[in-house]
Coordinates of C-alpha atoms and ligand atoms in Angstrom, one line a residue:
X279 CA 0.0 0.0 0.0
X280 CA 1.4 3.2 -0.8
X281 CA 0.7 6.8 0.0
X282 CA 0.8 6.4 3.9
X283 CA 3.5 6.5 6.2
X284 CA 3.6 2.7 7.0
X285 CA 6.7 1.2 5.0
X286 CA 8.4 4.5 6.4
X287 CA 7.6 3.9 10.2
X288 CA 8.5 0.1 9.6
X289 CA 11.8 1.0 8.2
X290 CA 12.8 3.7 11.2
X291 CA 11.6 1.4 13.4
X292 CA 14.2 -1.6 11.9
X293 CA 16.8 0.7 11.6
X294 CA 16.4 2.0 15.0
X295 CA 15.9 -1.9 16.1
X296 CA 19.4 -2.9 14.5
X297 CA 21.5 0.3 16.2
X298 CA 20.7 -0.9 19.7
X299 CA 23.1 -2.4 21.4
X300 CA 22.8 -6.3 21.8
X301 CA 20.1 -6.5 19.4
X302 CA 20.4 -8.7 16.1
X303 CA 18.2 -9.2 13.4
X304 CA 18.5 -12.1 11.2
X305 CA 19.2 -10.9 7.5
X306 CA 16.9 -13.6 6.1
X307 CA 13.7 -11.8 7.7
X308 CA 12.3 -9.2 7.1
X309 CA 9.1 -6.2 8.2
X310 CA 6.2 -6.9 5.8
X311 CA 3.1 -5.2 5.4
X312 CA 0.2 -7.5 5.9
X313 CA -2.7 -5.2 5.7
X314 CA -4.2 -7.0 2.6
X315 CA -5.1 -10.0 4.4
X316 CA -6.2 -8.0 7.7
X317 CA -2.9 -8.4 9.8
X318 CA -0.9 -5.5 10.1
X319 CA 3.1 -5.7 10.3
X320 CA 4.8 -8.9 10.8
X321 CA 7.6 -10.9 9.7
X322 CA 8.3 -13.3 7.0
X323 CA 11.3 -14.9 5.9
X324 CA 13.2 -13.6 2.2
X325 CA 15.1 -17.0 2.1
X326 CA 14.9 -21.0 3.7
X327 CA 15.9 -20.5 7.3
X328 CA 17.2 -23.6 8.7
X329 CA 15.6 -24.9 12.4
X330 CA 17.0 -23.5 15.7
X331 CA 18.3 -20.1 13.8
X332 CA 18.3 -17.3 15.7
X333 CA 15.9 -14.5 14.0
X334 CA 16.7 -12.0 16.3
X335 CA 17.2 -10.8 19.7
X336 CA 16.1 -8.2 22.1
X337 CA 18.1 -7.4 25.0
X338 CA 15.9 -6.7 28.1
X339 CA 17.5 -3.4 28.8
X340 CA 15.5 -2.6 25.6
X341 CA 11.9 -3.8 26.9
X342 CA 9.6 -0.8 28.2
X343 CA 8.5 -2.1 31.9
X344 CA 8.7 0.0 35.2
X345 CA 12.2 -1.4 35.3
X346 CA 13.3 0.6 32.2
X347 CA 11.6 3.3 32.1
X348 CA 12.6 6.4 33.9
X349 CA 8.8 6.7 35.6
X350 CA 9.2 4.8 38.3
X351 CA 12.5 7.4 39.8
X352 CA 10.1 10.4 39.2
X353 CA 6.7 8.9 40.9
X354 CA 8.6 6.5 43.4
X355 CA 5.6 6.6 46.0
X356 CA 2.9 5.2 42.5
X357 CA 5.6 2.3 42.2
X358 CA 6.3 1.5 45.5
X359 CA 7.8 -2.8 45.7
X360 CA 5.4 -3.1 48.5
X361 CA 1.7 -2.2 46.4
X362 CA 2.8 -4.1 43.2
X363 CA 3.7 -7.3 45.2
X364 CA -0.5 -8.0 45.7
X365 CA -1.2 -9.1 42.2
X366 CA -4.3 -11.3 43.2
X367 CA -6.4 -9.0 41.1
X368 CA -3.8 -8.5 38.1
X369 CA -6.1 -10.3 36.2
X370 CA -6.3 -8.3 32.8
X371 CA -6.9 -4.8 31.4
X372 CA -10.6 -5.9 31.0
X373 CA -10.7 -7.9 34.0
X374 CA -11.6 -7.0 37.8
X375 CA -9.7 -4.3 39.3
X376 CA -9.3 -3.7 43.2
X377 CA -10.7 -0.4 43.9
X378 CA -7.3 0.5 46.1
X379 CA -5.1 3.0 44.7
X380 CA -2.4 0.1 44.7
X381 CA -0.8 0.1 41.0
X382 CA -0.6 -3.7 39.6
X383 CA 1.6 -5.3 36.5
X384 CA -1.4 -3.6 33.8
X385 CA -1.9 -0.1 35.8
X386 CA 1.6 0.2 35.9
X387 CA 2.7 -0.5 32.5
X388 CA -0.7 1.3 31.3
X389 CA 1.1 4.3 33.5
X390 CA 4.4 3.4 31.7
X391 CA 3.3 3.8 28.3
X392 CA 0.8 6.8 28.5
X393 CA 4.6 8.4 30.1
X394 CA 6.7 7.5 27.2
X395 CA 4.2 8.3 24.2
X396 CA 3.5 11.6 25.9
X397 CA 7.4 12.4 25.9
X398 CA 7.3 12.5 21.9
X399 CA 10.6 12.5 20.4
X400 CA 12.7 12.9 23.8
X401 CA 11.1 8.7 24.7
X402 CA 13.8 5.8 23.7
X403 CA 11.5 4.0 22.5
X404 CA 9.6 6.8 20.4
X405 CA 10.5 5.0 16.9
X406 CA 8.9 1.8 18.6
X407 CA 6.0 3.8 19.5
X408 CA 5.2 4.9 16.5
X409 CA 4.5 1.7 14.7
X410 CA 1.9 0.7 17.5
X411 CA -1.6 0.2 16.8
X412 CA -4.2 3.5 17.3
X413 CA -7.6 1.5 16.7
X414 CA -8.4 -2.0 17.8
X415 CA -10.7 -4.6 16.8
X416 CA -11.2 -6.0 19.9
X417 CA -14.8 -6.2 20.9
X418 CA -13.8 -3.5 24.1
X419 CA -14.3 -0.8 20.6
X420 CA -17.5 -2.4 18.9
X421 CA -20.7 -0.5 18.8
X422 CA -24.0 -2.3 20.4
X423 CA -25.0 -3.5 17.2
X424 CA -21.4 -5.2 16.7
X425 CA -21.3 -6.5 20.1
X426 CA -25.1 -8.0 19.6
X427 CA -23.6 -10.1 16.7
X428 CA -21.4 -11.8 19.0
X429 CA -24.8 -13.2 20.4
X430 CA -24.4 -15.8 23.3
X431 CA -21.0 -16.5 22.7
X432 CA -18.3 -17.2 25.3
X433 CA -16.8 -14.1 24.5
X434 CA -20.1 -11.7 24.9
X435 CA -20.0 -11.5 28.7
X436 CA -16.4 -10.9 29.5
X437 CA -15.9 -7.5 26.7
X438 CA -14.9 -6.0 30.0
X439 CA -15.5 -2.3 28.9
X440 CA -17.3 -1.0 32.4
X441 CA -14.2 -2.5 34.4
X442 CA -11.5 -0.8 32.3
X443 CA -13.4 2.1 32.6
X444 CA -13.7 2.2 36.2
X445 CA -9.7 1.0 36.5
X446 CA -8.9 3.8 34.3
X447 CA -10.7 6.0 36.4
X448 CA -9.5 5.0 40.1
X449 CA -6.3 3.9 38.8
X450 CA -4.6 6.0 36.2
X451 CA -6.4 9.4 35.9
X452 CA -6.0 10.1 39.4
X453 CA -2.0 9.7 39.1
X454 CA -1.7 11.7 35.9
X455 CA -3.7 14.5 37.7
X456 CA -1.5 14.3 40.9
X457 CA 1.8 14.6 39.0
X458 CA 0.8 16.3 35.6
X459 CA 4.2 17.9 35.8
X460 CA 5.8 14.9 35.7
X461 CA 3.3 13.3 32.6
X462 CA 3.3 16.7 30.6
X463 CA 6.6 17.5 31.2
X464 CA 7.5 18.7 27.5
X465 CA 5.2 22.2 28.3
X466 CA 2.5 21.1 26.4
X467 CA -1.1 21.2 27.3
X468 CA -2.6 18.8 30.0
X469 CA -5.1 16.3 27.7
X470 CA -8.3 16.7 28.9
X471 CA -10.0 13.6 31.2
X472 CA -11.5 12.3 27.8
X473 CA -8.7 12.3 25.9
X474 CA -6.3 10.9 28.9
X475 CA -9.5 8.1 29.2
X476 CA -9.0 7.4 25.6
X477 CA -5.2 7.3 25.8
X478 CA -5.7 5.0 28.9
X479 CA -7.7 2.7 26.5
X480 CA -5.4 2.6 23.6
X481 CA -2.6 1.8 26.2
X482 CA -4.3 -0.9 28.1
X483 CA -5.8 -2.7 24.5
X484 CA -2.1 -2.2 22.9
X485 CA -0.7 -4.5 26.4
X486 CA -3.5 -6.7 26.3
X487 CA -2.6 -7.7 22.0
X488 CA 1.3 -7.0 22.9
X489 CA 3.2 -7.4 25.8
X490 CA 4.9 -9.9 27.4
X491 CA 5.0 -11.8 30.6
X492 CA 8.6 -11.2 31.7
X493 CA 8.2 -12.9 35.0
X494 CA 8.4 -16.4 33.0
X495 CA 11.6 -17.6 32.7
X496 CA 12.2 -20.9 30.3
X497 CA 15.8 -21.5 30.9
X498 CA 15.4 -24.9 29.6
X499 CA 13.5 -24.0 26.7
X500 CA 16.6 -22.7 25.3
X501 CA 16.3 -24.7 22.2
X502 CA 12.7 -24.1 21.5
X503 CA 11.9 -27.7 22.7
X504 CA 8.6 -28.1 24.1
X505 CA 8.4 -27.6 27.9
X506 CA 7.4 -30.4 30.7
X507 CA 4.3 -28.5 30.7
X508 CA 3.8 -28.2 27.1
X509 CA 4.0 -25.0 25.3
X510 CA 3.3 -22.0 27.2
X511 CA 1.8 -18.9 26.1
X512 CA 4.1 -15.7 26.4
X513 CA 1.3 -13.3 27.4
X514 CA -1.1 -14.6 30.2
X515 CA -1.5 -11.1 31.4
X516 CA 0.3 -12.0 34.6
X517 CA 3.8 -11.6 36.6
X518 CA 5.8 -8.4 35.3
X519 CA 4.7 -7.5 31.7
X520 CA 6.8 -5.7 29.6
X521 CA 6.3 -4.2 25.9
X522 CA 9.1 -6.5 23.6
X523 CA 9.9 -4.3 20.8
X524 CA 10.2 -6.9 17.5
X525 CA 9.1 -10.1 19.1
X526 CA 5.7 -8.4 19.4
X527 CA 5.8 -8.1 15.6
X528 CA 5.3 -11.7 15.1
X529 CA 1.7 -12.6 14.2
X530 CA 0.8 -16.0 15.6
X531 CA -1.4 -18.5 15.0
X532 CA -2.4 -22.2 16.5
X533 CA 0.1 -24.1 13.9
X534 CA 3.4 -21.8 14.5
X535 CA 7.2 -22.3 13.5
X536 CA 9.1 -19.8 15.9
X537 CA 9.3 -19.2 19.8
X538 CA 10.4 -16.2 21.6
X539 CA 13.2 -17.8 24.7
X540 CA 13.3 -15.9 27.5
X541 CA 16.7 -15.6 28.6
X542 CA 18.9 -14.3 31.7
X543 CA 20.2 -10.7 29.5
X544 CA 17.6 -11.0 26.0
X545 CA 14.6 -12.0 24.6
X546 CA 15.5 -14.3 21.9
X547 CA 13.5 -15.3 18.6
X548 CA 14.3 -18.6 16.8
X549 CA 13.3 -20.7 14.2
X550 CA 11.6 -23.9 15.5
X551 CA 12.0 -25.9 11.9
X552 CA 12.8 -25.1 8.4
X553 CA 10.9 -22.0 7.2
X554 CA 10.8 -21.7 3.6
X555 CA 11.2 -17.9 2.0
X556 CA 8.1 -16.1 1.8
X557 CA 5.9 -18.1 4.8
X558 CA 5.5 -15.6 7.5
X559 CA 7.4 -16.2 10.5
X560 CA 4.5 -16.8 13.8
X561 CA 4.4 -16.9 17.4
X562 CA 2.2 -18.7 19.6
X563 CA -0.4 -16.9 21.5
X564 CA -1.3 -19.9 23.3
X565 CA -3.8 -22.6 23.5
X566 CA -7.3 -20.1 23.1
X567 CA -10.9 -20.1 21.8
X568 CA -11.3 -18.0 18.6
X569 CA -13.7 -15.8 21.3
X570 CA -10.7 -15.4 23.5
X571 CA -8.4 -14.4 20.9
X572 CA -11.3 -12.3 19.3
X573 CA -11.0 -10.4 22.9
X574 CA -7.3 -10.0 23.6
X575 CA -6.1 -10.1 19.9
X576 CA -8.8 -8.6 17.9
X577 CA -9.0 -11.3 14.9
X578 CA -9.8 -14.8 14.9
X579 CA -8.3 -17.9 12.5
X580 CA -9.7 -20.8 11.3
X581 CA -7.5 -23.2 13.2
X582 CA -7.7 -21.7 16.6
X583 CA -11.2 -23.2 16.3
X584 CA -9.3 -26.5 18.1
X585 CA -9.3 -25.0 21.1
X586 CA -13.2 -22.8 21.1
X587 CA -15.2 -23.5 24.4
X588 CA -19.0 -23.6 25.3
X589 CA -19.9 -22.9 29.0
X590 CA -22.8 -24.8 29.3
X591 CA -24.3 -24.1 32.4
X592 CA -25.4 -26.6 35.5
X593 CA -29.2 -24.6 35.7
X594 CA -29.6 -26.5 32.1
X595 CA -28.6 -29.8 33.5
X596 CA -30.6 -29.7 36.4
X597 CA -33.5 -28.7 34.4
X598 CA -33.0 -31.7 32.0
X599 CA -32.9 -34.1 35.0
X600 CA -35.8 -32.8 37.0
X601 CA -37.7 -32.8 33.7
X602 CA -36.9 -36.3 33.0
X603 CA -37.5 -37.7 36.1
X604 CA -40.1 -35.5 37.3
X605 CA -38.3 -34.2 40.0
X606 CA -40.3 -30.8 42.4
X607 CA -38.0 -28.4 43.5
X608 CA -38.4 -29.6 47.1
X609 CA -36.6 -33.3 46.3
X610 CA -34.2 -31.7 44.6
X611 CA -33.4 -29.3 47.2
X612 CA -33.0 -32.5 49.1
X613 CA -30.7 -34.7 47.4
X614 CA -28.6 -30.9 46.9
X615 CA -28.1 -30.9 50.4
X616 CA -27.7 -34.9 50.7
X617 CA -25.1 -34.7 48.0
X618 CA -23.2 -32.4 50.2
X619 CA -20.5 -30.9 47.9
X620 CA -17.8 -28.6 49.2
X621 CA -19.0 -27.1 45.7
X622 CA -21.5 -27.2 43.3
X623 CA -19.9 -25.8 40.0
X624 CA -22.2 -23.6 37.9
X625 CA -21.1 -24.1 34.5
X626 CA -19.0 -26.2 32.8
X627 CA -16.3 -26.1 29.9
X628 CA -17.5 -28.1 27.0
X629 CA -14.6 -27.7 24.5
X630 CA -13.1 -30.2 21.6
X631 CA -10.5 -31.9 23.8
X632 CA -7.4 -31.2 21.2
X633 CA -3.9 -31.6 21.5
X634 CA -1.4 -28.9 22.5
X635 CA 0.8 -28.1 19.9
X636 CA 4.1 -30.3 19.0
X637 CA 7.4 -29.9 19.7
X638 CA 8.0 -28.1 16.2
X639 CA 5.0 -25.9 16.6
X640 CA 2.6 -27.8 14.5
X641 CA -0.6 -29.1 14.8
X642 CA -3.3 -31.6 12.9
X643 CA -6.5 -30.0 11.5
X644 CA -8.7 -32.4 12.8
X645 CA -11.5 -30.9 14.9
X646 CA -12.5 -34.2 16.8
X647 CA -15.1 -34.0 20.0
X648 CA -13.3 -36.0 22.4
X649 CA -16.0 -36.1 25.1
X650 CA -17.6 -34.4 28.0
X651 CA -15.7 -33.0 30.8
X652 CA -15.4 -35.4 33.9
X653 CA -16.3 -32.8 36.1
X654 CA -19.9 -32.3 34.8
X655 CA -20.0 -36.3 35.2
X656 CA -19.2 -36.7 38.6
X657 CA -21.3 -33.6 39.5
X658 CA -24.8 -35.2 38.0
X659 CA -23.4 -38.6 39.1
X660 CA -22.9 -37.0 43.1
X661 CA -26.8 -35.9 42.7
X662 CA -28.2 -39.1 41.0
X663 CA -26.5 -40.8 44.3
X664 CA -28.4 -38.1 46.3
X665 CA -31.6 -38.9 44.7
X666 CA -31.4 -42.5 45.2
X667 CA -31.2 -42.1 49.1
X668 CA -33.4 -39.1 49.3
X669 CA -36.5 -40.5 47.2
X670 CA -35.9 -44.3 46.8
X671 CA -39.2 -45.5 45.7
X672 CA -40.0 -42.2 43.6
X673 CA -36.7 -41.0 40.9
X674 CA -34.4 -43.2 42.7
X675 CA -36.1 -46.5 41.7
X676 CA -35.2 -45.7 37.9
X677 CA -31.5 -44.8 38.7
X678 CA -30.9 -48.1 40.5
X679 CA -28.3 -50.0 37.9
X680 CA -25.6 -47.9 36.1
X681 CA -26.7 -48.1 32.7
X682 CA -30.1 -46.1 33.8
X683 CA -27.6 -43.6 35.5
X684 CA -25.9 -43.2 32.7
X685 CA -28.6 -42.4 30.6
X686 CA -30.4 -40.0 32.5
X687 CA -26.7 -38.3 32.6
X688 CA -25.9 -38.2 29.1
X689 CA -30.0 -37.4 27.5
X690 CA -30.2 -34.8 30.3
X691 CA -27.0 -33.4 29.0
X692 CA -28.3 -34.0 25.2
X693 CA -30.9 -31.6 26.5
X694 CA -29.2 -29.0 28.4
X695 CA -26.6 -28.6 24.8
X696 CA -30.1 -27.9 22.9
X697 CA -31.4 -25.3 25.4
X698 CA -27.9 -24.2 25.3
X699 CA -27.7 -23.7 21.6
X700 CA -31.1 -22.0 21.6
X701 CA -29.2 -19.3 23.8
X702 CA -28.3 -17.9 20.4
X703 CA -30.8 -16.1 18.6
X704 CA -30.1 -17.3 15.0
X705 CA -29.4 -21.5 14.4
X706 CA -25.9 -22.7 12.8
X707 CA -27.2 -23.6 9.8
X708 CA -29.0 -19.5 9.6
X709 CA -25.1 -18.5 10.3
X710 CA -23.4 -20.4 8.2
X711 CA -26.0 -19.6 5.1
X712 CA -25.9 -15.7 5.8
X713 CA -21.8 -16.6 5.8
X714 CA -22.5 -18.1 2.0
X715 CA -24.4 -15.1 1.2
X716 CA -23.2 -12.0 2.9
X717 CA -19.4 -13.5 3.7
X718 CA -19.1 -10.1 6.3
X719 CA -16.0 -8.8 6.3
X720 CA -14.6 -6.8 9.6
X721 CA -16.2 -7.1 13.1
X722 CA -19.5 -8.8 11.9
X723 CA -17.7 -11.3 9.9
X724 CA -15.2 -12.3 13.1
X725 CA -18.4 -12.2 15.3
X726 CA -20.3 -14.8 12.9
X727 CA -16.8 -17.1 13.0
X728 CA -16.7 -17.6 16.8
X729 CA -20.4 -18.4 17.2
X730 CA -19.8 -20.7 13.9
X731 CA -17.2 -22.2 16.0
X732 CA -19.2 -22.4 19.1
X733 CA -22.1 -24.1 17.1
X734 CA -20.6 -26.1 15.2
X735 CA -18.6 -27.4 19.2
X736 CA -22.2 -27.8 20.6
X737 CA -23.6 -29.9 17.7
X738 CA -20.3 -32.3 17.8
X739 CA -20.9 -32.3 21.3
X740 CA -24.5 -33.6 20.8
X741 CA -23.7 -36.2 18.6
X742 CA -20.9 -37.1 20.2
X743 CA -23.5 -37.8 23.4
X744 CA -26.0 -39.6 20.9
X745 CA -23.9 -42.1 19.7
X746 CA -23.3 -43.0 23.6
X747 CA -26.9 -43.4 23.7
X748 CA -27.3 -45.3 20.9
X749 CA -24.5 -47.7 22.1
X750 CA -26.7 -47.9 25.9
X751 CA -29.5 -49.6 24.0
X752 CA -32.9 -48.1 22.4
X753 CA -34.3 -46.9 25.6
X754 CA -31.4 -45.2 26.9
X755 CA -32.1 -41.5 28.8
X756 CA -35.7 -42.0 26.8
X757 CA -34.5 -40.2 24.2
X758 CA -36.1 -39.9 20.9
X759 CA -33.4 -38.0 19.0
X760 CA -32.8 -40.3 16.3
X761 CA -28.5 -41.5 16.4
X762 CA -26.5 -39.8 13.8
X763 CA -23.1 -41.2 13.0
X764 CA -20.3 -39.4 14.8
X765 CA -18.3 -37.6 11.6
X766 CA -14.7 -36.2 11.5
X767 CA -14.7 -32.4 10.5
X768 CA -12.2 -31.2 8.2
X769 CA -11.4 -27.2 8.2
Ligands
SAM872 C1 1.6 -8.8 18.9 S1 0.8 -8.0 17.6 C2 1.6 -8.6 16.1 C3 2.0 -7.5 15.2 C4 0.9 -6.7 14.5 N1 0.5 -7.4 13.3 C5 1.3 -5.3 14.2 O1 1.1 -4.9 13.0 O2 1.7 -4.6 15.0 C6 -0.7 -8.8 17.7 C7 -1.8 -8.2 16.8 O3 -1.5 -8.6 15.5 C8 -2.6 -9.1 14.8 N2 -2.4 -10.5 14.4 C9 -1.6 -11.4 15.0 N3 -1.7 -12.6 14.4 C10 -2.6 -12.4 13.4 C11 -3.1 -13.3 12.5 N4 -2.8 -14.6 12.4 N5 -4.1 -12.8 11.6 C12 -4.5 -11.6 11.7 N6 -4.0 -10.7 12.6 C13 -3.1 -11.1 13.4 C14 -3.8 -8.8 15.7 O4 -4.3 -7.5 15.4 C15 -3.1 -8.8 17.0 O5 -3.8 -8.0 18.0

């Protein structure tokens, strides 16, 4: 694209990347504008790059955090060790926020960044600045009739917009007010508390889609290998985060080929197999939904579908069972207290069940429903044991052998996935035609591929729970859903 100042901030931003000390950049990579296919800067490689190269390294000096930045010296008291130690509710930008004026990892790097873009051309890191985003596509910006195409997705009740708004306002306009000479520094005009606000919001999504957990240190991940734990994400929004210039270039996806090692004196990027020249170089972002990546990362790819998730929530269960065995609120009060759990869950995480990523970054594109989670199991199975003692001749008498229990579990969870798929005000098959016919581009068209996703999770699921039927016998959890064979999806 010509005609804007993109390939020119890229290239001020490279060459200012290569003059730092301790920094290296491989010269088989290089910045490439991806705005065609909706994904900004990144980096792909201009010839083969063999496994394990080094693509380039960022020495941590060089990473904006409270530890680099001169902020921290001129607001000591905002900083103080003893307020950023409590980082119980450091949960993210959008998440909850303690009303305490205590500053955690987000406030202060929110702090941190609003600093350093408001010192213009006297900031280090001013060339780095400039090639960050302005506008987001994260739902945190949509309009109500956006965020109402995003229906009863996973992703609709956790946009998070009142909370950052109430951190920004207890947490960060209250410090830039109390030290404007330290924030406006350069004699120009304070912003106003709208335009501060605003800032505060730019800064807080730009952390959220950007910066790294510093905190995690993967010493014996040196060689890209996959950890004990399997592969880790690098942003989990906890521990010290830190703004990574270049590493944060990389775009990522599910199926990835490079890993950012974080190392005693550097951030380093390398190759974890042979990339040919021209594929782009990616990142991991970590195991998410397409929702969750919709929230944090603003876009959404066909293969982090392997990892979407229903909640599908214990109200529908229960209704299914007390429906199917004709159950009155008072037994079922009973065999709630007879079942005596520390703690009744109220939802539960349906979800595909697919693997982590391999050691080289890759993955299958299978999406395969592996089951239903054991916790949801030994939740109905704790209350069908309940129901036995508390009304033996009544529901318990049809719950006596295991098969019968078993079929009341898996039809009244058949039931609860319907109920939970008539949450969304248009069907999977009305999405996916008005996908044929409109294909949406933008905000719509991401909102339309994560309740696709979710759908398409919640019919697996139900046939997935059919075909166990089917194999109990005919009479199984009384269910007249006719059995449909189990099918492997292909992306
Ligand atoms: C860490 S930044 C990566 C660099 C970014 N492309 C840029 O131009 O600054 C993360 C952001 O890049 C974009 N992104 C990352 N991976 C992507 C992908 N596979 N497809 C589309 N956009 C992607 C999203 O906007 C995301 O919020």
């Amino acid at each position: 694209m010509t005609g804007d100042n993109f390939g020119n901030q890229s290239q001020a931003f490279l060459d200012w990347f290569k003059s730092l000390p301790g920094a290296t950049f491989h010269p088989d990579i290089m910045l490439e504008d991806l705005r065609d296919r909706g994904a900004g800067r990144g980096i792909v490689a201009t010839a083969e790059i063999a496994p394990d190269t080094v693509l380039f390294t960022i020495p941590r000096s060089r990473i904006i955090c409270p530890a680099t930045s001169e902020l921290p010296s001129k607001i000591p008291e905002v900083f103080a060790r003893d307020s950023q130690d409590d980082n119980d509710d450091d949960d993210d930008f959008s998440g909850p926020s303690s009303s305490s004026s205590s500053q955690d990892s987000w406030t202060s790097l929110i702090l941190v960044m609003i600093y350093e873009h408001l010192r213009g051309p006297a900031s280090p890191w001013k060339p780095y600045l400039d090639i960050l985003p302005t506008a987001f596509d994260t739902p945190m910006f949509w309009s109500a009739p956006e965020l109402r195409e995003l229906q009863a997705t996973s992703v609709a009740s956790v946009v998070g917009r009142a909370d950052a708004d109430r951190m920004i306002a207890t947490k960060i306009l209250p410090v830039i007010r109390a030290h404007a000479d330290v924030f406006f520094s350069g004699g120009q005009e304070p912003l106003s508390d709208d335009e501060l606000a605003s800032l505060a919001h730019r800064m807080g999504s730009t952390i959220m889609a950007y910066a790294f957990d510093l905190s995690r240190d993967d010493d014996d991940d040196e060689d890209g290998e996959q950890q004990q734990d399997g592969w880790v994400e690098d942003r989990d929004g906890r521990g010290v985060l830190g703004m990574v210039p270049m590493a944060d270039l990389l775009n990522a996806d599910a199926d990835f080929n490079a890993h950012i090692n974080h190392e005693e004196g550097a951030l380093v990027a390398t190759a974890l197999r042979r990339i040919a020249p021209g594929d782009e170089v990616l990142n991991y972002y970590g195991p998410v939904s397409n929702g969750e990546l919709l929230r944090r990362y603003g876009y959404v790819t066909p293969r982090y579908r392997r990892w979407d998730v229903v909640e599908l929530p214990w109200a529908l269960v229960v209704a299914r069972i007390k429906g199917q065995l004709g159950l009155g609120d008072e037994v079922w009060a009973k065999a709630e207290k007879k079942a005596d759990l520390d703690d009744v869950e109220d939802g539960f995480v349906i979800e595909w069940g697919s693997e982590d990523p391999d050691s080289m970054g890759h993955v299958d594109d299978t999406l395969e429903f592996h089951g239903l989670p054991d916790e949801l199991a030994e939740q109905v199975k704790a209350f069908l044991k309940a129901l036995r003692k508390v009304d033996p001749s009544g529901a318990g008498s049809r719950l006596s052998d295991s098969d019968a229990r078993l079929g009341v579990f898996l039809a009244s969870v058949l039931g609860a996935l319907e109920d939970r798929a008539a949450q969304y005000p248009t069907t999977l098959e009305e999405d996916m035609a008005r996908g044929e016919r409109e294909n949406p581009a933008g905000r719509v068209g991401k909102a339309l591929a994560v309740r696709v996703g979710e759908k398409v999770l919640i019919r697996e699921a139900q046939r997935w729970v059919r075909d166990k039927l089917q194999e109990l016998g005919p009479t199984a959890g009384q269910s007249d859903e006719p059995a449909v064979k189990r099918q492997k999806l292909r992306r």
